[in-house]
Short mmCIF file of C-alpha atoms in Angstrom, two decimals:
data_model
loop_
_atom_site.label_atom_id
_atom_site.label_comp_id
_atom_site.label_asym_id
_atom_site.label_seq_id
_atom_site.Cartn_x
_atom_site.Cartn_y
_atom_site.Cartn_z
CA UNK A 156 118.88 123.25 -10.33
CA UNK A 157 116.15 124.35 -7.95
CA UNK A 158 114.89 120.68 -7.76
CA UNK A 159 118.44 119.60 -6.66
CA UNK A 160 118.41 122.20 -3.81
CA UNK A 161 114.88 121.14 -2.62
CA UNK A 162 115.99 117.45 -2.48
CA UNK A 163 119.06 118.37 -0.53
CA UNK A 164 116.99 120.40 1.93
CA UNK A 165 114.61 117.42 2.35
CA UNK A 166 117.41 114.98 2.79
CA UNK A 167 119.13 117.20 5.45
CA UNK A 168 115.88 117.69 7.26
CA UNK A 169 115.34 113.92 7.52
CA UNK A 170 118.98 113.70 8.73
CA UNK A 171 118.28 116.39 11.39
CA UNK A 172 115.24 114.71 12.68
CA UNK A 173 117.18 111.53 13.22
CA UNK A 174 120.14 113.45 14.69
CA UNK A 175 117.77 115.06 17.20
CA UNK A 176 116.60 111.57 18.25
CA UNK A 177 120.13 110.43 18.75
CA UNK A 178 121.09 113.59 20.73
CA UNK A 179 117.98 112.97 22.92
CA UNK A 180 118.88 109.36 23.58
CA UNK A 181 122.54 110.10 24.42
CA UNK A 182 121.45 112.97 26.78
CA UNK A 183 119.16 110.70 28.69
CA UNK A 184 121.95 108.31 29.32
CA UNK A 185 124.38 111.18 30.21
CA UNK A 186 126.76 110.28 27.35
CA UNK A 187 129.13 112.86 25.89
CA UNK A 188 129.49 112.42 22.13
CA UNK A 189 132.15 113.62 19.74
CA UNK A 190 132.28 113.68 15.92
CA UNK A 191 135.91 113.40 14.93
CA UNK A 192 136.51 114.97 11.44
CA UNK A 193 139.66 115.66 9.46
CA UNK A 194 141.40 115.23 6.14
CA UNK A 195 142.49 111.51 5.42
CA UNK A 196 145.53 110.75 7.49
CA UNK A 197 145.36 113.45 10.07
CA UNK A 198 145.32 110.87 12.84
CA UNK A 199 141.85 110.36 13.94
CA UNK A 200 142.43 106.59 14.50
CA UNK A 201 145.80 107.11 15.98
CA UNK A 202 144.24 109.70 18.63
CA UNK A 203 141.42 107.17 19.42
CA UNK A 204 144.03 104.25 19.82
CA UNK A 205 146.07 106.40 22.26
CA UNK A 206 142.93 107.46 24.13
CA UNK A 207 141.73 103.84 24.47
CA UNK A 208 145.08 102.58 25.68
CA UNK A 209 145.31 105.41 28.43
CA UNK A 210 141.66 105.74 29.51
CA UNK A 211 139.99 102.29 29.07
CA UNK A 212 139.92 101.55 32.77
CA UNK A 213 138.67 105.11 33.57
CA UNK A 214 136.09 105.78 30.98
CA UNK A 215 133.61 103.49 29.33
CA UNK A 216 133.93 104.33 25.69
CA UNK A 217 131.82 103.33 22.50
CA UNK A 218 133.46 103.92 19.20
CA UNK A 219 131.84 104.20 15.73
CA UNK A 220 134.50 104.14 12.86
CA UNK A 221 133.31 105.30 9.41
CA UNK A 222 135.27 104.60 6.19
CA UNK A 223 134.62 104.78 2.59
CA UNK A 224 135.95 101.30 2.20
CA UNK A 225 137.57 98.63 4.49
CA UNK A 226 137.04 98.13 8.17
CA UNK A 227 140.73 98.78 8.89
CA UNK A 228 140.03 101.62 11.53
CA UNK A 229 137.60 99.39 13.56
CA UNK A 230 140.16 96.58 13.51
CA UNK A 231 142.77 98.93 14.79
CA UNK A 232 140.52 100.31 17.57
CA UNK A 233 139.38 96.88 18.62
CA UNK A 234 143.12 95.78 18.90
CA UNK A 235 143.71 98.92 20.83
CA UNK A 236 141.39 97.72 23.45
CA UNK A 237 138.06 99.11 22.40
CA UNK A 238 135.39 96.87 23.82
CA UNK A 239 132.54 98.30 21.84
CA UNK A 240 133.57 99.33 18.28
CA UNK A 241 131.18 99.56 15.38
CA UNK A 242 132.31 99.89 11.83
CA UNK A 243 130.40 101.84 9.10
CA UNK A 244 131.53 101.36 5.59
CA UNK A 245 129.90 103.97 3.49
CA UNK A 246 130.59 102.33 0.18
CA UNK A 247 131.58 105.45 -1.70
CA UNK A 248 129.73 108.04 0.34
CA UNK A 249 131.76 110.99 1.44
CA UNK A 250 130.43 111.45 4.96
CA UNK A 251 128.46 109.72 7.71
CA UNK A 252 124.82 110.61 8.31
CA UNK A 253 122.47 110.29 11.23
CA UNK A 254 120.78 107.16 9.77
CA UNK A 255 124.12 105.28 9.80
CA UNK A 256 124.70 106.29 13.34
CA UNK A 257 121.18 105.08 14.42
CA UNK A 258 121.80 101.80 12.75
CA UNK A 259 125.38 101.36 14.25
CA UNK A 260 124.05 102.01 17.83
CA UNK A 261 121.03 99.75 17.54
CA UNK A 262 122.55 96.79 19.22
CA UNK A 263 124.71 98.80 21.68
CA UNK A 264 123.98 98.89 25.40
CA UNK A 265 124.32 102.57 26.32
CA UNK A 266 123.88 102.09 30.13
CA UNK A 267 127.11 103.28 31.83
CA UNK A 268 128.66 104.55 28.70
CA UNK A 269 130.66 107.90 29.36
CA UNK A 270 131.80 108.92 25.83
CA UNK A 271 130.68 108.00 22.24
CA UNK A 272 133.39 108.86 19.70
CA UNK A 273 132.39 108.77 16.07
CA UNK A 274 135.32 108.73 13.58
CA UNK A 275 133.90 110.27 10.39
CA UNK A 276 135.16 109.58 6.87
CA UNK A 277 138.44 111.50 6.18
CA UNK A 278 137.11 114.64 4.41
CA UNK A 279 137.56 118.25 5.56
CA UNK A 280 134.38 119.34 3.50
CA UNK A 281 131.34 117.18 3.45
CA UNK A 282 130.94 115.87 6.99
CA UNK A 283 130.69 119.43 8.18
CA UNK A 284 127.11 119.58 6.87
CA UNK A 285 125.77 116.42 8.65
CA UNK A 286 124.66 116.57 12.21
CA UNK A 287 125.04 113.21 13.68
CA UNK A 288 123.46 114.12 17.05
CA UNK A 289 126.79 114.63 18.62
CA UNK A 290 127.62 117.12 21.44
CA UNK A 291 130.49 118.54 19.47
CA UNK A 292 132.60 118.12 16.40
CA UNK A 293 136.44 117.73 17.05
CA UNK A 294 138.48 118.74 13.95
CA UNK A 295 141.92 117.37 13.72
CA UNK A 296 144.70 118.81 11.44
CA UNK A 297 148.26 117.81 11.36
CA UNK A 298 151.33 119.73 11.10
CA UNK A 299 152.17 118.24 7.71
CA UNK A 300 149.15 119.61 6.04
CA UNK A 301 149.97 123.27 5.99
CA UNK A 302 148.77 126.07 8.27
CA UNK A 303 146.30 127.41 5.79
CA UNK A 304 143.73 124.72 6.15
CA UNK A 305 141.36 126.70 8.44
CA UNK A 306 141.03 129.56 5.89
CA UNK A 307 140.57 127.15 3.01
CA UNK A 308 138.09 124.89 4.67
CA UNK A 309 136.27 127.40 7.01
CA UNK A 310 133.06 125.43 7.32
CA UNK A 311 134.44 122.62 9.30
CA UNK A 312 136.26 124.89 11.66
CA UNK A 313 133.29 127.05 12.17
CA UNK A 314 131.18 124.08 13.16
CA UNK A 315 133.68 122.45 15.37
CA UNK A 316 134.19 123.03 19.21
CA UNK A 317 137.57 121.61 19.41
CA UNK A 318 140.69 121.52 17.14
CA UNK A 319 143.42 119.11 17.76
CA UNK A 320 146.70 119.85 16.03
CA UNK A 321 148.47 116.43 15.72
CA UNK A 322 152.06 115.53 14.61
CA UNK A 323 153.77 118.19 16.59
CA UNK A 324 156.80 115.93 16.48
CA UNK A 325 157.16 116.96 12.83
CA UNK A 326 157.15 120.61 13.46
CA UNK A 327 160.33 122.10 11.82
CA UNK A 328 160.16 119.61 8.93
CA UNK A 329 157.89 121.94 6.97
CA UNK A 330 156.94 125.61 6.92
CA UNK A 331 153.88 124.98 9.19
CA UNK A 332 153.53 127.94 11.58
CA UNK A 333 151.79 126.94 14.81
CA UNK A 334 150.76 130.54 15.76
CA UNK A 335 149.44 131.22 12.26
CA UNK A 336 147.20 128.26 12.18
CA UNK A 337 145.80 128.96 15.52
CA UNK A 338 145.22 132.59 14.67
CA UNK A 339 143.61 131.55 11.42
CA UNK A 340 141.32 129.16 13.06
CA UNK A 341 140.32 131.40 15.91
CA UNK A 342 139.45 134.22 13.43
CA UNK A 343 136.84 131.68 11.98
CA UNK A 344 135.73 130.46 15.37
CA UNK A 345 136.81 132.28 18.47
CA UNK A 346 135.36 129.69 20.71
CA UNK A 347 137.57 126.74 19.55
CA UNK A 348 139.33 124.78 22.23
CA UNK A 349 142.76 123.84 21.02
CA UNK A 350 145.03 120.94 21.71
CA UNK A 351 148.54 120.47 20.40
CA UNK A 352 149.88 116.96 20.49
CA UNK A 353 151.80 114.12 18.91
CA UNK A 354 150.11 110.69 18.79
CA UNK A 355 153.46 109.20 17.80
CA UNK A 356 155.56 110.64 20.72
CA UNK A 357 152.83 111.18 23.24
CA UNK A 358 153.70 114.84 23.68
CA UNK A 359 150.54 116.80 24.74
CA UNK A 360 148.24 113.87 25.02
CA UNK A 361 148.00 114.20 28.78
CA UNK A 362 145.98 117.48 28.46
CA UNK A 363 143.66 115.82 25.98
CA UNK A 364 143.03 112.90 28.40
CA UNK A 365 142.55 115.29 31.42
CA UNK A 366 140.05 117.11 29.35
CA UNK A 367 138.17 113.89 28.33
CA UNK A 368 138.06 112.81 32.04
CA UNK A 369 136.59 116.12 33.06
CA UNK A 370 133.69 115.62 30.69
CA UNK A 371 132.63 112.33 32.42
CA UNK A 372 129.11 112.85 33.82
CA UNK A 373 127.80 111.37 37.10
CA UNK A 374 125.14 108.89 36.33
CA UNK B 28 115.30 108.57 -1.97
CA UNK B 29 114.75 107.50 -5.63
CA UNK B 30 114.16 111.14 -6.28
CA UNK B 31 117.65 111.99 -4.91
CA UNK B 32 119.22 109.36 -7.18
CA UNK B 33 117.48 110.60 -10.23
CA UNK B 34 118.54 114.24 -9.69
CA UNK B 35 122.14 113.12 -9.19
CA UNK B 36 122.18 111.18 -12.40
CA UNK B 37 120.78 114.22 -14.09
CA UNK B 38 123.38 116.51 -12.72
CA UNK B 39 126.10 114.14 -13.60
CA UNK B 40 124.89 113.77 -17.20
CA UNK B 41 124.68 117.60 -17.64
CA UNK B 42 128.36 117.57 -16.26
CA UNK B 43 129.39 114.85 -18.59
CA UNK B 44 128.08 116.69 -21.63
CA UNK B 45 130.08 119.88 -20.64
CA UNK B 46 133.11 117.69 -19.94
CA UNK B 47 132.94 116.09 -23.26
CA UNK B 48 132.84 119.65 -24.83
CA UNK B 49 135.91 120.71 -22.86
CA UNK B 50 137.75 117.48 -23.89
CA UNK B 51 137.01 118.12 -27.58
CA UNK B 52 138.17 121.65 -27.21
CA UNK B 53 141.36 120.66 -25.64
CA UNK B 54 142.08 117.85 -28.03
CA UNK B 55 141.61 120.21 -31.00
CA UNK B 56 144.32 122.43 -29.61
CA UNK B 57 146.56 119.52 -28.65
CA UNK B 58 146.60 120.29 -25.11
CA UNK B 59 147.31 117.66 -22.47
CA UNK B 60 145.09 118.11 -19.38
CA UNK B 61 145.41 116.75 -15.81
CA UNK B 62 143.01 116.96 -12.94
CA UNK B 63 145.12 116.95 -9.69
CA UNK B 64 143.29 115.46 -6.76
CA UNK B 65 144.27 114.63 -3.19
CA UNK B 66 143.45 115.15 0.49
CA UNK B 67 144.03 118.68 1.68
CA UNK B 68 147.71 119.41 2.33
CA UNK B 69 149.25 116.56 0.20
CA UNK B 70 151.09 119.05 -1.81
CA UNK B 71 149.16 119.81 -5.09
CA UNK B 72 150.12 123.54 -5.09
CA UNK B 73 153.69 122.80 -4.12
CA UNK B 74 154.11 120.35 -6.97
CA UNK B 75 152.63 123.00 -9.42
CA UNK B 76 154.87 125.63 -8.04
CA UNK B 77 158.01 123.36 -8.56
CA UNK B 78 156.75 122.52 -11.97
CA UNK B 79 156.17 126.09 -13.06
CA UNK B 80 159.67 127.09 -11.75
CA UNK B 81 161.28 124.31 -13.67
CA UNK B 82 159.49 124.22 -16.83
CA UNK B 83 157.93 127.64 -17.57
CA UNK B 84 160.30 128.28 -20.43
CA UNK B 85 159.81 124.90 -21.94
CA UNK B 86 156.09 124.34 -21.49
CA UNK B 87 153.25 126.71 -21.98
CA UNK B 88 151.09 125.98 -19.00
CA UNK B 89 147.57 127.14 -17.97
CA UNK B 90 146.50 126.49 -14.40
CA UNK B 91 143.07 126.33 -12.79
CA UNK B 92 143.14 126.29 -8.94
CA UNK B 93 140.08 125.35 -7.06
CA UNK B 94 139.47 125.89 -3.43
CA UNK B 95 136.50 125.89 -1.01
CA UNK B 96 137.35 129.29 0.07
CA UNK B 97 140.17 131.82 -0.39
CA UNK B 98 142.33 132.29 -3.61
CA UNK B 99 145.51 131.42 -1.80
CA UNK B 100 146.53 128.77 -4.15
CA UNK B 101 146.06 130.89 -7.39
CA UNK B 102 148.23 133.62 -5.60
CA UNK B 103 150.83 131.16 -4.85
CA UNK B 104 150.91 129.82 -8.40
CA UNK B 105 151.06 133.38 -9.89
CA UNK B 106 153.88 134.18 -7.62
CA UNK B 107 155.70 130.93 -8.76
CA UNK B 108 155.69 132.29 -12.28
CA UNK B 109 152.26 131.07 -13.76
CA UNK B 110 151.31 133.41 -16.48
CA UNK B 111 147.77 132.16 -16.85
CA UNK B 112 146.28 131.17 -13.57
CA UNK B 113 142.49 130.98 -12.87
CA UNK B 114 141.08 130.57 -9.41
CA UNK B 115 137.77 128.92 -8.66
CA UNK B 116 136.33 129.48 -5.23
CA UNK B 117 133.48 126.90 -4.82
CA UNK B 118 132.07 128.60 -1.82
CA UNK B 119 131.50 125.43 0.10
CA UNK B 120 131.21 122.86 -2.62
CA UNK B 121 133.50 119.85 -2.17
CA UNK B 122 134.70 119.39 -5.79
CA UNK B 123 135.08 121.04 -9.13
CA UNK B 124 132.53 120.47 -11.87
CA UNK B 125 132.79 120.76 -15.77
CA UNK B 126 130.65 123.96 -15.62
CA UNK B 127 133.26 125.75 -13.47
CA UNK B 128 136.03 124.71 -15.76
CA UNK B 129 134.18 126.04 -18.74
CA UNK B 130 133.69 129.31 -17.11
CA UNK B 131 137.34 129.44 -15.96
CA UNK B 132 138.57 128.80 -19.50
CA UNK B 133 136.19 131.30 -21.20
CA UNK B 134 138.72 134.05 -21.32
CA UNK B 135 141.88 131.95 -21.88
CA UNK B 136 143.68 131.89 -25.16
CA UNK B 137 144.44 128.22 -25.83
CA UNK B 138 146.50 128.52 -28.79
CA UNK B 139 150.00 127.20 -28.12
CA UNK B 140 149.03 125.90 -24.68
CA UNK B 141 150.76 122.65 -23.87
CA UNK B 142 149.42 121.54 -20.60
CA UNK B 143 146.25 122.44 -18.54
CA UNK B 144 146.53 121.64 -14.92
CA UNK B 145 143.45 121.71 -12.81
CA UNK B 146 144.14 121.66 -9.17
CA UNK B 147 140.93 120.36 -7.58
CA UNK B 148 139.52 120.88 -4.08
CA UNK B 149 141.41 118.97 -1.38
CA UNK B 150 139.28 115.95 -1.03
CA UNK B 151 139.92 112.33 -1.60
CA UNK B 152 136.30 111.26 -2.17
CA UNK B 153 133.87 113.56 -4.09
CA UNK B 154 136.09 114.87 -6.95
CA UNK B 155 136.55 111.29 -8.23
CA UNK B 156 132.98 111.23 -9.46
CA UNK B 157 133.08 114.45 -11.59
CA UNK B 158 134.66 114.40 -15.09
CA UNK B 159 136.21 117.87 -15.93
CA UNK B 160 137.12 116.86 -19.50
CA UNK B 161 140.72 116.09 -18.51
CA UNK B 162 142.93 113.53 -20.15
CA UNK B 163 143.89 112.13 -16.76
CA UNK B 164 143.47 112.36 -13.09
CA UNK B 165 146.76 112.59 -11.05
CA UNK B 166 146.16 111.53 -7.39
CA UNK B 167 148.75 112.72 -4.79
CA UNK B 168 149.33 111.19 -1.40
CA UNK B 169 151.99 112.08 0.97
CA UNK B 170 153.96 109.87 3.26
CA UNK B 171 152.64 111.51 6.29
CA UNK B 172 149.07 110.39 5.44
CA UNK B 173 149.38 106.69 6.01
CA UNK B 174 149.98 103.93 3.59
CA UNK B 175 146.30 102.58 3.79
CA UNK B 176 144.82 105.40 1.75
CA UNK B 177 144.43 103.58 -1.52
CA UNK B 178 142.50 100.75 0.14
CA UNK B 179 140.28 103.17 2.14
CA UNK B 180 139.50 105.52 -0.71
CA UNK B 181 139.59 103.20 -3.72
CA UNK B 182 137.46 105.24 -5.97
CA UNK B 183 139.95 108.00 -6.51
CA UNK B 184 142.79 105.51 -7.18
CA UNK B 185 140.72 103.44 -9.63
CA UNK B 186 139.89 106.54 -11.66
CA UNK B 187 143.41 108.06 -11.69
CA UNK B 188 146.08 107.35 -14.25
CA UNK B 189 148.98 108.63 -12.14
CA UNK B 190 149.96 108.50 -8.51
CA UNK B 191 152.35 111.01 -7.00
CA UNK B 192 153.81 110.04 -3.56
CA UNK B 193 154.96 113.33 -2.14
CA UNK B 194 156.95 114.15 1.01
CA UNK B 195 159.55 111.32 0.63
CA UNK B 196 161.92 113.50 2.78
CA UNK B 197 159.59 112.54 5.74
CA UNK B 198 159.97 108.79 5.15
CA UNK B 199 161.21 107.32 8.53
CA UNK B 200 159.22 109.82 10.56
CA UNK B 201 156.13 107.62 10.49
CA UNK B 202 155.21 103.98 9.84
CA UNK B 203 154.60 104.77 6.18
CA UNK B 204 155.57 101.76 3.99
CA UNK B 205 156.45 102.77 0.57
CA UNK B 206 156.20 99.17 -0.94
CA UNK B 207 152.86 98.67 0.81
CA UNK B 208 151.22 101.84 -0.53
CA UNK B 209 152.39 100.96 -4.04
CA UNK B 210 151.17 97.46 -3.69
CA UNK B 211 147.77 98.48 -2.37
CA UNK B 212 147.46 101.20 -5.19
CA UNK B 213 148.38 98.84 -7.84
CA UNK B 214 145.99 96.07 -6.55
CA UNK B 215 143.17 98.71 -7.17
CA UNK B 216 144.52 100.02 -10.48
CA UNK B 217 147.28 97.98 -12.09
CA UNK B 218 147.82 100.73 -14.71
CA UNK B 219 148.85 103.43 -12.28
CA UNK B 220 152.09 105.36 -13.19
CA UNK B 221 153.74 106.18 -9.96
CA UNK B 222 156.19 108.89 -9.00
CA UNK B 223 158.01 109.25 -5.74
CA UNK B 224 159.17 112.71 -5.00
CA UNK B 225 159.65 115.50 -2.30
CA UNK B 226 158.54 118.95 -3.27
CA UNK B 227 160.56 120.24 -0.28
CA UNK B 228 163.99 118.70 -1.15
CA UNK B 229 163.45 118.36 -4.94
CA UNK B 230 164.25 114.59 -4.75
CA UNK B 231 162.56 112.78 -7.57
CA UNK B 232 161.14 115.79 -9.29
CA UNK B 233 163.26 115.32 -12.33
CA UNK B 234 161.37 112.22 -13.33
CA UNK B 235 158.06 113.98 -13.00
CA UNK B 236 159.46 116.96 -15.18
CA UNK B 237 160.84 114.59 -17.80
CA UNK B 238 157.47 112.87 -18.10
CA UNK B 239 155.55 116.08 -18.40
CA UNK B 240 157.91 117.28 -21.10
CA UNK B 241 157.48 113.86 -22.99
CA UNK B 242 153.78 114.61 -23.18
CA UNK B 243 154.13 117.90 -25.17
CA UNK B 244 152.38 117.50 -28.47
CA UNK B 245 153.61 119.01 -31.66
CA UNK B 246 151.25 121.72 -32.99
#
């Protein structure tokens, strides 16, 4: 089993080298980058659709959408107005890695880009271990998933800078306790910035949009 | 990268050997075994809670509950009336493996057991690759996750024998299309047995219970 561990360390270190290169490249271009992570179906694509619709004239956004199979998310994001959308189909792999991001960005003109969104594979475990060169991880959970998710999947919440609680329109249809989930998450990571919103009704999206706009850097 | 692949093959083959031993042991005892897999929050624990409450006098059930962190699920299942509940805390790992199951079953008296339920880590990708010696995988999805999940995570649906669609009480609160999800899933795996139910309202649970009872083997 030592052999397994050694190989994993080697793979991760190759990943970290590539991630550092991506980070440097984005920093030089003054691009803010976010790695969106969550369970399948928490609403990563929906949040990006709403963000594109609201901010496409105010922010220059590039989107990379990862999926195990299909390019559905990329198609949705292109329909929503995404001018630069790059799909990654992992073909079974449970997370994105830095090499995939490097490849996806190869033909993208990064001049004048404000924000790079990377939508990771829907998985609350594995993507937490892979640095993609992003400035921050944004973890989404939805009110239909249960308020115990931060305690049960602490790695992802520890490594994220932002937590978005989606589907607030469905509060009351389950035992989900908003105060409890925030308390649990903040116990794991006291620095988490938290947004509560509903991509379906639009409730709370304005704060998310305002925050994204505040991140835009002068070129 | 070849080295990585070789090691993975080796790890899987060790896993398969242990899984075969588990399968043989369960077969000798005439125990039906199910590996419950889903995204985090689809309702694996809720379904088992309801099953225990309804069938604990009719079926002798053993439950193994895996989590990345915390023993919350085991505590819930014990409270729900589970007499033999074994927790597995993977400590970061994204799936259960056969070695963990062997260890969890070590002190369990399997005489007169009818069904072994294994609740896997909430993850729609990685657990699909690990045989735990079970008779069948049961994949859960909930109506709040979106109807595109089978197409996007085909491996899990291909390797499952049963699909449970949970949270039917929330139909109409999203764009989830029941016919579409079933069509998508059956395209990937035409042999899938499908249950539609709501652990919250109890709707549809009777069919699930009847089916479980029909699996009981004469000792």
